[in-house]
PDB file of C-alpha atoms in Angstrom:
ATOM      1  CA  UNK A 146      -7.148  47.600   1.412  1.00  0.00           C
ATOM      2  CA  UNK A 147      -7.991  45.100  -1.282  1.00  0.00           C
ATOM      3  CA  UNK A 148     -10.901  43.224  -2.792  1.00  0.00           C
ATOM      4  CA  UNK A 149     -10.821  39.711  -4.208  1.00  0.00           C
ATOM      5  CA  UNK A 150     -13.563  38.287  -6.391  1.00  0.00           C
ATOM      6  CA  UNK A 151     -13.456  34.520  -7.020  1.00  0.00           C
ATOM      7  CA  UNK A 152     -15.696  32.511  -9.330  1.00  0.00           C
ATOM      8  CA  UNK A 153     -15.565  28.712  -9.212  1.00  0.00           C
ATOM      9  CA  UNK A 154     -17.027  26.083 -11.488  1.00  0.00           C
ATOM     10  CA  UNK A 155     -16.712  22.335 -11.127  1.00  0.00           C
ATOM     11  CA  UNK A 156     -18.183  19.229 -12.660  1.00  0.00           C
ATOM     12  CA  UNK A 157     -17.459  15.537 -12.733  1.00  0.00           C
ATOM     13  CA  UNK A 158     -18.701  12.158 -13.842  1.00  0.00           C
ATOM     14  CA  UNK A 159     -18.135   8.533 -12.843  1.00  0.00           C
ATOM     15  CA  UNK A 160     -19.254   5.254 -14.349  1.00  0.00           C
ATOM     16  CA  UNK A 161     -18.983   1.839 -12.651  1.00  0.00           C
ATOM     17  CA  UNK A 162     -19.379  -1.489 -14.426  1.00  0.00           C
ATOM     18  CA  UNK A 163     -21.452  -3.787 -12.199  1.00  0.00           C
ATOM     19  CA  UNK A 164     -21.768  -6.727 -14.580  1.00  0.00           C
ATOM     20  CA  UNK A 165     -20.233  -8.217 -17.680  1.00  0.00           C
ATOM     21  CA  UNK A 166     -16.616  -8.452 -18.754  1.00  0.00           C
ATOM     22  CA  UNK A 167     -15.596  -5.182 -17.062  1.00  0.00           C
ATOM     23  CA  UNK A 168     -17.350  -5.841 -13.745  1.00  0.00           C
ATOM     24  CA  UNK A 169     -15.476  -4.090 -10.928  1.00  0.00           C
ATOM     25  CA  UNK A 170     -14.054  -1.360 -13.184  1.00  0.00           C
ATOM     26  CA  UNK A 171     -14.850   2.295 -12.568  1.00  0.00           C
ATOM     27  CA  UNK A 172     -13.794   5.323 -14.613  1.00  0.00           C
ATOM     28  CA  UNK A 173     -14.091   8.976 -13.643  1.00  0.00           C
ATOM     29  CA  UNK A 174     -13.260  12.499 -14.747  1.00  0.00           C
ATOM     30  CA  UNK A 175     -13.409  15.876 -12.987  1.00  0.00           C
ATOM     31  CA  UNK A 176     -13.070  19.463 -14.145  1.00  0.00           C
ATOM     32  CA  UNK A 177     -12.544  22.551 -11.978  1.00  0.00           C
ATOM     33  CA  UNK A 178     -12.054  26.171 -12.987  1.00  0.00           C
ATOM     34  CA  UNK A 179     -11.337  29.224 -10.857  1.00  0.00           C
ATOM     35  CA  UNK A 180     -11.320  32.797 -12.150  1.00  0.00           C
ATOM     36  CA  UNK A 181     -10.037  35.407  -9.736  1.00  0.00           C
ATOM     37  CA  UNK A 182      -9.568  39.160  -9.794  1.00  0.00           C
ATOM     38  CA  UNK A 183      -7.707  41.239  -7.203  1.00  0.00           C
ATOM     39  CA  UNK A 184      -8.274  44.948  -6.813  1.00  0.00           C
ATOM     40  CA  UNK A 185      -5.370  46.414  -4.847  1.00  0.00           C
ATOM     41  CA  UNK A 186      -2.397  48.706  -5.151  1.00  0.00           C
ATOM     42  CA  UNK A 187      -0.137  46.083  -3.549  1.00  0.00           C
ATOM     43  CA  UNK A 188       2.094  43.933  -5.742  1.00  0.00           C
ATOM     44  CA  UNK A 189       2.095  41.114  -3.172  1.00  0.00           C
ATOM     45  CA  UNK A 190      -1.436  39.925  -3.953  1.00  0.00           C
ATOM     46  CA  UNK A 191      -1.830  38.166  -7.271  1.00  0.00           C
ATOM     47  CA  UNK A 192      -4.912  36.438  -8.682  1.00  0.00           C
ATOM     48  CA  UNK A 193      -4.789  32.660  -8.963  1.00  0.00           C
ATOM     49  CA  UNK A 194      -6.582  31.492 -12.092  1.00  0.00           C
ATOM     50  CA  UNK A 195      -6.887  27.713 -12.179  1.00  0.00           C
ATOM     51  CA  UNK A 196      -7.963  25.074 -14.668  1.00  0.00           C
ATOM     52  CA  UNK A 197      -7.745  21.632 -13.091  1.00  0.00           C
ATOM     53  CA  UNK A 198      -8.568  18.366 -14.867  1.00  0.00           C
ATOM     54  CA  UNK A 199      -8.478  14.897 -13.288  1.00  0.00           C
ATOM     55  CA  UNK A 200      -9.275  11.537 -14.789  1.00  0.00           C
ATOM     56  CA  UNK A 201      -8.575   7.954 -13.877  1.00  0.00           C
ATOM     57  CA  UNK A 202      -9.893   4.493 -13.182  1.00  0.00           C
ATOM     58  CA  UNK A 203     -10.033   1.906 -10.430  1.00  0.00           C
ATOM     59  CA  UNK A 204     -10.566  -1.821 -10.576  1.00  0.00           C
ATOM     60  CA  UNK A 205     -11.895  -3.927  -7.688  1.00  0.00           C
ATOM     61  CA  UNK A 206     -11.481  -7.683  -7.546  1.00  0.00           C
ATOM     62  CA  UNK A 207     -11.038 -10.222  -4.753  1.00  0.00           C
ATOM     63  CA  UNK A 208      -9.738  -8.150  -1.799  1.00  0.00           C
ATOM     64  CA  UNK A 209      -7.760  -5.718  -3.949  1.00  0.00           C
ATOM     65  CA  UNK A 210      -8.432  -2.288  -5.408  1.00  0.00           C
ATOM     66  CA  UNK A 211      -6.171  -0.897  -8.150  1.00  0.00           C
ATOM     67  CA  UNK A 212      -6.326   2.850  -8.762  1.00  0.00           C
ATOM     68  CA  UNK A 213      -4.691   5.111 -11.357  1.00  0.00           C
ATOM     69  CA  UNK A 214      -5.185   8.849 -11.664  1.00  0.00           C
ATOM     70  CA  UNK A 215      -3.835  11.756 -13.673  1.00  0.00           C
ATOM     71  CA  UNK A 216      -4.188  15.413 -12.658  1.00  0.00           C
ATOM     72  CA  UNK A 217      -3.202  18.487 -14.667  1.00  0.00           C
ATOM     73  CA  UNK A 218      -3.469  21.740 -12.714  1.00  0.00           C
ATOM     74  CA  UNK A 219      -2.839  24.898 -14.701  1.00  0.00           C
ATOM     75  CA  UNK A 220      -2.431  27.757 -12.243  1.00  0.00           C
ATOM     76  CA  UNK A 221      -0.912  31.212 -12.347  1.00  0.00           C
ATOM     77  CA  UNK A 222       0.574  30.684  -8.855  1.00  0.00           C
ATOM     78  CA  UNK A 223       1.133  26.945  -8.324  1.00  0.00           C
ATOM     79  CA  UNK A 224       0.865  24.795 -11.429  1.00  0.00           C
ATOM     80  CA  UNK A 225       1.647  21.083 -11.370  1.00  0.00           C
ATOM     81  CA  UNK A 226       0.788  17.782 -12.986  1.00  0.00           C
ATOM     82  CA  UNK A 227       0.794  14.423 -11.244  1.00  0.00           C
ATOM     83  CA  UNK A 228       0.334  10.733 -11.956  1.00  0.00           C
ATOM     84  CA  UNK A 229      -0.686   8.413  -9.109  1.00  0.00           C
ATOM     85  CA  UNK A 230      -0.861   4.629  -8.819  1.00  0.00           C
ATOM     86  CA  UNK A 231      -2.333   2.895  -5.758  1.00  0.00           C
ATOM     87  CA  UNK A 232      -2.952  -0.700  -4.741  1.00  0.00           C
ATOM     88  CA  UNK A 233      -5.105  -1.425  -1.688  1.00  0.00           C
ATOM     89  CA  UNK A 234      -5.629  -4.742   0.104  1.00  0.00           C
ATOM     90  CA  UNK A 235      -8.483  -4.906   2.643  1.00  0.00           C
ATOM     91  CA  UNK A 236      -9.666  -7.962   4.565  1.00  0.00           C
ATOM     92  CA  UNK A 237     -11.566  -9.032   7.681  1.00  0.00           C
ATOM     93  CA  UNK A 238      -9.090 -11.196   9.560  1.00  0.00           C
ATOM     94  CA  UNK A 239     -11.830 -12.244  11.958  1.00  0.00           C
ATOM     95  CA  UNK A 240     -15.210 -11.074  13.170  1.00  0.00           C
ATOM     96  CA  UNK A 241     -13.405  -8.519  15.348  1.00  0.00           C
ATOM     97  CA  UNK A 242     -10.440  -7.386  13.244  1.00  0.00           C
ATOM     98  CA  UNK A 243      -9.962  -5.563   9.943  1.00  0.00           C
ATOM     99  CA  UNK A 244      -6.672  -5.174   8.056  1.00  0.00           C
ATOM    100  CA  UNK A 245      -5.816  -2.819   5.207  1.00  0.00           C
ATOM    101  CA  UNK A 246      -2.495  -2.312   3.420  1.00  0.00           C
ATOM    102  CA  UNK A 247      -2.002   0.352   0.745  1.00  0.00           C
ATOM    103  CA  UNK A 248       0.963   1.225  -1.464  1.00  0.00           C
ATOM    104  CA  UNK A 249       1.020   4.435  -3.514  1.00  0.00           C
ATOM    105  CA  UNK A 250       3.443   5.848  -6.076  1.00  0.00           C
ATOM    106  CA  UNK A 251       3.143   9.488  -7.162  1.00  0.00           C
ATOM    107  CA  UNK A 252       5.075  11.390  -9.825  1.00  0.00           C
ATOM    108  CA  UNK A 253       4.667  15.182  -9.534  1.00  0.00           C
ATOM    109  CA  UNK A 254       6.102  17.843 -11.843  1.00  0.00           C
ATOM    110  CA  UNK A 255       6.131  21.611 -11.269  1.00  0.00           C
ATOM    111  CA  UNK A 256       6.555  23.303 -14.668  1.00  0.00           C
ATOM    112  CA  UNK A 257       6.984  26.828 -13.266  1.00  0.00           C
ATOM    113  CA  UNK A 258      10.096  25.872 -11.294  1.00  0.00           C
ATOM    114  CA  UNK A 259      11.294  22.970 -13.428  1.00  0.00           C
ATOM    115  CA  UNK A 260      11.345  20.646 -10.409  1.00  0.00           C
ATOM    116  CA  UNK A 261       9.847  17.226  -9.766  1.00  0.00           C
ATOM    117  CA  UNK A 262       8.996  14.982  -6.819  1.00  0.00           C
ATOM    118  CA  UNK A 263       8.580  11.209  -6.650  1.00  0.00           C
ATOM    119  CA  UNK A 264       6.653  10.080  -3.575  1.00  0.00           C
ATOM    120  CA  UNK A 265       6.312   6.455  -2.431  1.00  0.00           C
ATOM    121  CA  UNK A 266       4.188   5.501   0.587  1.00  0.00           C
ATOM    122  CA  UNK A 267       3.150   2.224   2.196  1.00  0.00           C
ATOM    123  CA  UNK A 268       0.414   2.259   4.846  1.00  0.00           C
ATOM    124  CA  UNK A 269      -0.879  -0.517   7.108  1.00  0.00           C
ATOM    125  CA  UNK A 270      -3.955  -0.206   9.329  1.00  0.00           C
ATOM    126  CA  UNK A 271      -5.459  -2.692  11.801  1.00  0.00           C
ATOM    127  CA  UNK A 272      -8.703  -2.310  13.782  1.00  0.00           C
ATOM    128  CA  UNK A 273      -9.431  -4.764  16.572  1.00  0.00           C
ATOM    129  CA  UNK A 274     -12.663  -4.733  18.577  1.00  0.00           C
ATOM    130  CA  UNK A 275     -11.529  -5.902  22.025  1.00  0.00           C
ATOM    131  CA  UNK A 276     -14.956  -5.523  23.578  1.00  0.00           C
ATOM    132  CA  UNK A 277     -18.230  -4.004  22.464  1.00  0.00           C
ATOM    133  CA  UNK A 278     -17.195  -0.508  23.573  1.00  0.00           C
ATOM    134  CA  UNK A 279     -13.411  -0.885  23.424  1.00  0.00           C
ATOM    135  CA  UNK A 280     -11.369  -0.740  20.199  1.00  0.00           C
ATOM    136  CA  UNK A 281      -7.631  -0.903  19.493  1.00  0.00           C
ATOM    137  CA  UNK A 282      -6.168   0.728  16.377  1.00  0.00           C
ATOM    138  CA  UNK A 283      -2.630   0.319  15.055  1.00  0.00           C
ATOM    139  CA  UNK A 284      -1.195   2.082  12.005  1.00  0.00           C
ATOM    140  CA  UNK A 285       2.222   2.207  10.359  1.00  0.00           C
ATOM    141  CA  UNK A 286       3.500   4.284   7.445  1.00  0.00           C
ATOM    142  CA  UNK A 287       6.705   4.327   5.426  1.00  0.00           C
ATOM    143  CA  UNK A 288       7.351   7.265   3.108  1.00  0.00           C
ATOM    144  CA  UNK A 289      10.164   7.946   0.654  1.00  0.00           C
ATOM    145  CA  UNK A 290      10.559  11.278  -1.165  1.00  0.00           C
ATOM    146  CA  UNK A 291      12.878  11.944  -4.092  1.00  0.00           C
ATOM    147  CA  UNK A 292      12.828  15.689  -4.744  1.00  0.00           C
ATOM    148  CA  UNK A 293      14.945  17.276  -7.478  1.00  0.00           C
ATOM    149  CA  UNK A 294      15.292  20.490  -5.441  1.00  0.00           C
ATOM    150  CA  UNK A 295      15.162  19.527  -1.748  1.00  0.00           C
ATOM    151  CA  UNK A 296      16.876  16.155  -2.079  1.00  0.00           C
ATOM    152  CA  UNK A 297      15.820  12.744  -0.804  1.00  0.00           C
ATOM    153  CA  UNK A 298      14.264  11.882   2.534  1.00  0.00           C
ATOM    154  CA  UNK A 299      12.663   8.886   4.205  1.00  0.00           C
ATOM    155  CA  UNK A 300      10.172   8.723   7.056  1.00  0.00           C
ATOM    156  CA  UNK A 301       8.557   6.170   9.341  1.00  0.00           C
ATOM    157  CA  UNK A 302       5.507   6.614  11.555  1.00  0.00           C
ATOM    158  CA  UNK A 303       3.781   4.180  13.909  1.00  0.00           C
ATOM    159  CA  UNK A 304       0.654   4.855  15.950  1.00  0.00           C
ATOM    160  CA  UNK A 305      -1.192   2.854  18.592  1.00  0.00           C
ATOM    161  CA  UNK A 306      -4.571   3.935  19.951  1.00  0.00           C
ATOM    162  CA  UNK A 307      -7.256   2.736  22.360  1.00  0.00           C
ATOM    163  CA  UNK A 308     -10.836   4.064  22.176  1.00  0.00           C
ATOM    164  CA  UNK A 309     -13.597   3.609  24.747  1.00  0.00           C
ATOM    165  CA  UNK A 310     -17.187   4.508  23.870  1.00  0.00           C
ATOM    166  CA  UNK A 311     -19.354   5.106  26.927  1.00  0.00           C
ATOM    167  CA  UNK A 312     -22.779   6.225  25.753  1.00  0.00           C
ATOM    168  CA  UNK A 313     -22.179   9.714  24.298  1.00  0.00           C
ATOM    169  CA  UNK A 314     -18.614   9.945  25.592  1.00  0.00           C
ATOM    170  CA  UNK A 315     -15.476   8.725  23.833  1.00  0.00           C
ATOM    171  CA  UNK A 316     -12.131   8.382  25.657  1.00  0.00           C
ATOM    172  CA  UNK A 317      -8.922   7.777  23.715  1.00  0.00           C
ATOM    173  CA  UNK A 318      -5.253   7.204  24.464  1.00  0.00           C
ATOM    174  CA  UNK A 319      -2.786   7.464  21.579  1.00  0.00           C
ATOM    175  CA  UNK A 320       0.972   6.977  21.276  1.00  0.00           C
ATOM    176  CA  UNK A 321       2.818   8.000  18.093  1.00  0.00           C
ATOM    177  CA  UNK A 322       6.438   7.575  17.029  1.00  0.00           C
ATOM    178  CA  UNK A 323       7.957   9.105  13.893  1.00  0.00           C
ATOM    179  CA  UNK A 324      11.408   9.246  12.340  1.00  0.00           C
ATOM    180  CA  UNK A 325      12.599  11.333   9.381  1.00  0.00           C
ATOM    181  CA  UNK A 326      15.935  10.591   7.692  1.00  0.00           C
ATOM    182  CA  UNK A 327      17.674  12.785   5.129  1.00  0.00           C
ATOM    183  CA  UNK A 328      21.290  13.084   3.922  1.00  0.00           C
ATOM    184  CA  UNK A 329      21.881  16.172   6.099  1.00  0.00           C
ATOM    185  CA  UNK A 330      19.731  15.524   9.178  1.00  0.00           C
ATOM    186  CA  UNK A 331      17.831  13.004  11.242  1.00  0.00           C
ATOM    187  CA  UNK A 332      14.878  13.645  13.551  1.00  0.00           C
ATOM    188  CA  UNK A 333      12.717  11.526  15.825  1.00  0.00           C
ATOM    189  CA  UNK A 334       9.602  12.338  17.805  1.00  0.00           C
ATOM    190  CA  UNK A 335       7.335  10.588  20.294  1.00  0.00           C
ATOM    191  CA  UNK A 336       3.868  11.944  21.044  1.00  0.00           C
ATOM    192  CA  UNK A 337       1.373  10.799  23.663  1.00  0.00           C
ATOM    193  CA  UNK A 338      -2.208  12.053  23.667  1.00  0.00           C
ATOM    194  CA  UNK A 339      -5.164  11.569  25.976  1.00  0.00           C
ATOM    195  CA  UNK A 340      -8.578  12.992  25.259  1.00  0.00           C
ATOM    196  CA  UNK A 341     -12.265  12.916  26.098  1.00  0.00           C
ATOM    197  CA  UNK A 342     -14.995  13.957  23.683  1.00  0.00           C
ATOM    198  CA  UNK A 343     -18.737  14.082  24.259  1.00  0.00           C
ATOM    199  CA  UNK A 344     -21.578  14.559  21.814  1.00  0.00           C
ATOM    200  CA  UNK A 345     -24.914  16.099  22.701  1.00  0.00           C
TER     201      UNK A 345
END
């Protein structure tokens, strides 16, 4: 048997400029701490004590949002630090359709193993209201990973979906295609889903 006692503490703050020279700019910071004790005779269970700090800023103008964030996670089991940059474009193409395109670059370091990962993703999302209760959704994602330990890989994913809302019932049909390419292997998958959900 074993007993684990975990104590968490978190806090954060955000400030947005709504007027003046820095209108559209927002800055934020977050702090999280976890203290853990494990009472056991097993050597497999180890406490995970964490101190996690995040800070960053985003800037909104026209139809764009720029975002930058830094995270430093000190952990006895899985420590890492990361730097992320994101640019998002969002627009109403018409009264019925919405388009968003996002590009993100992440740099992640793992000090305990001496490894690093660079992750690049580009996402596109389109919503189109065909009728009042019928919506079409299309998404596409490209992802590129450069990992100092596992090597490089690239992936593509495309999804098409139809949703019908009939009172409290929603019916959906979804088709997804994904491809993953790496120097040693290549995989492809196609998934079709049909579902009905009802709320009471």
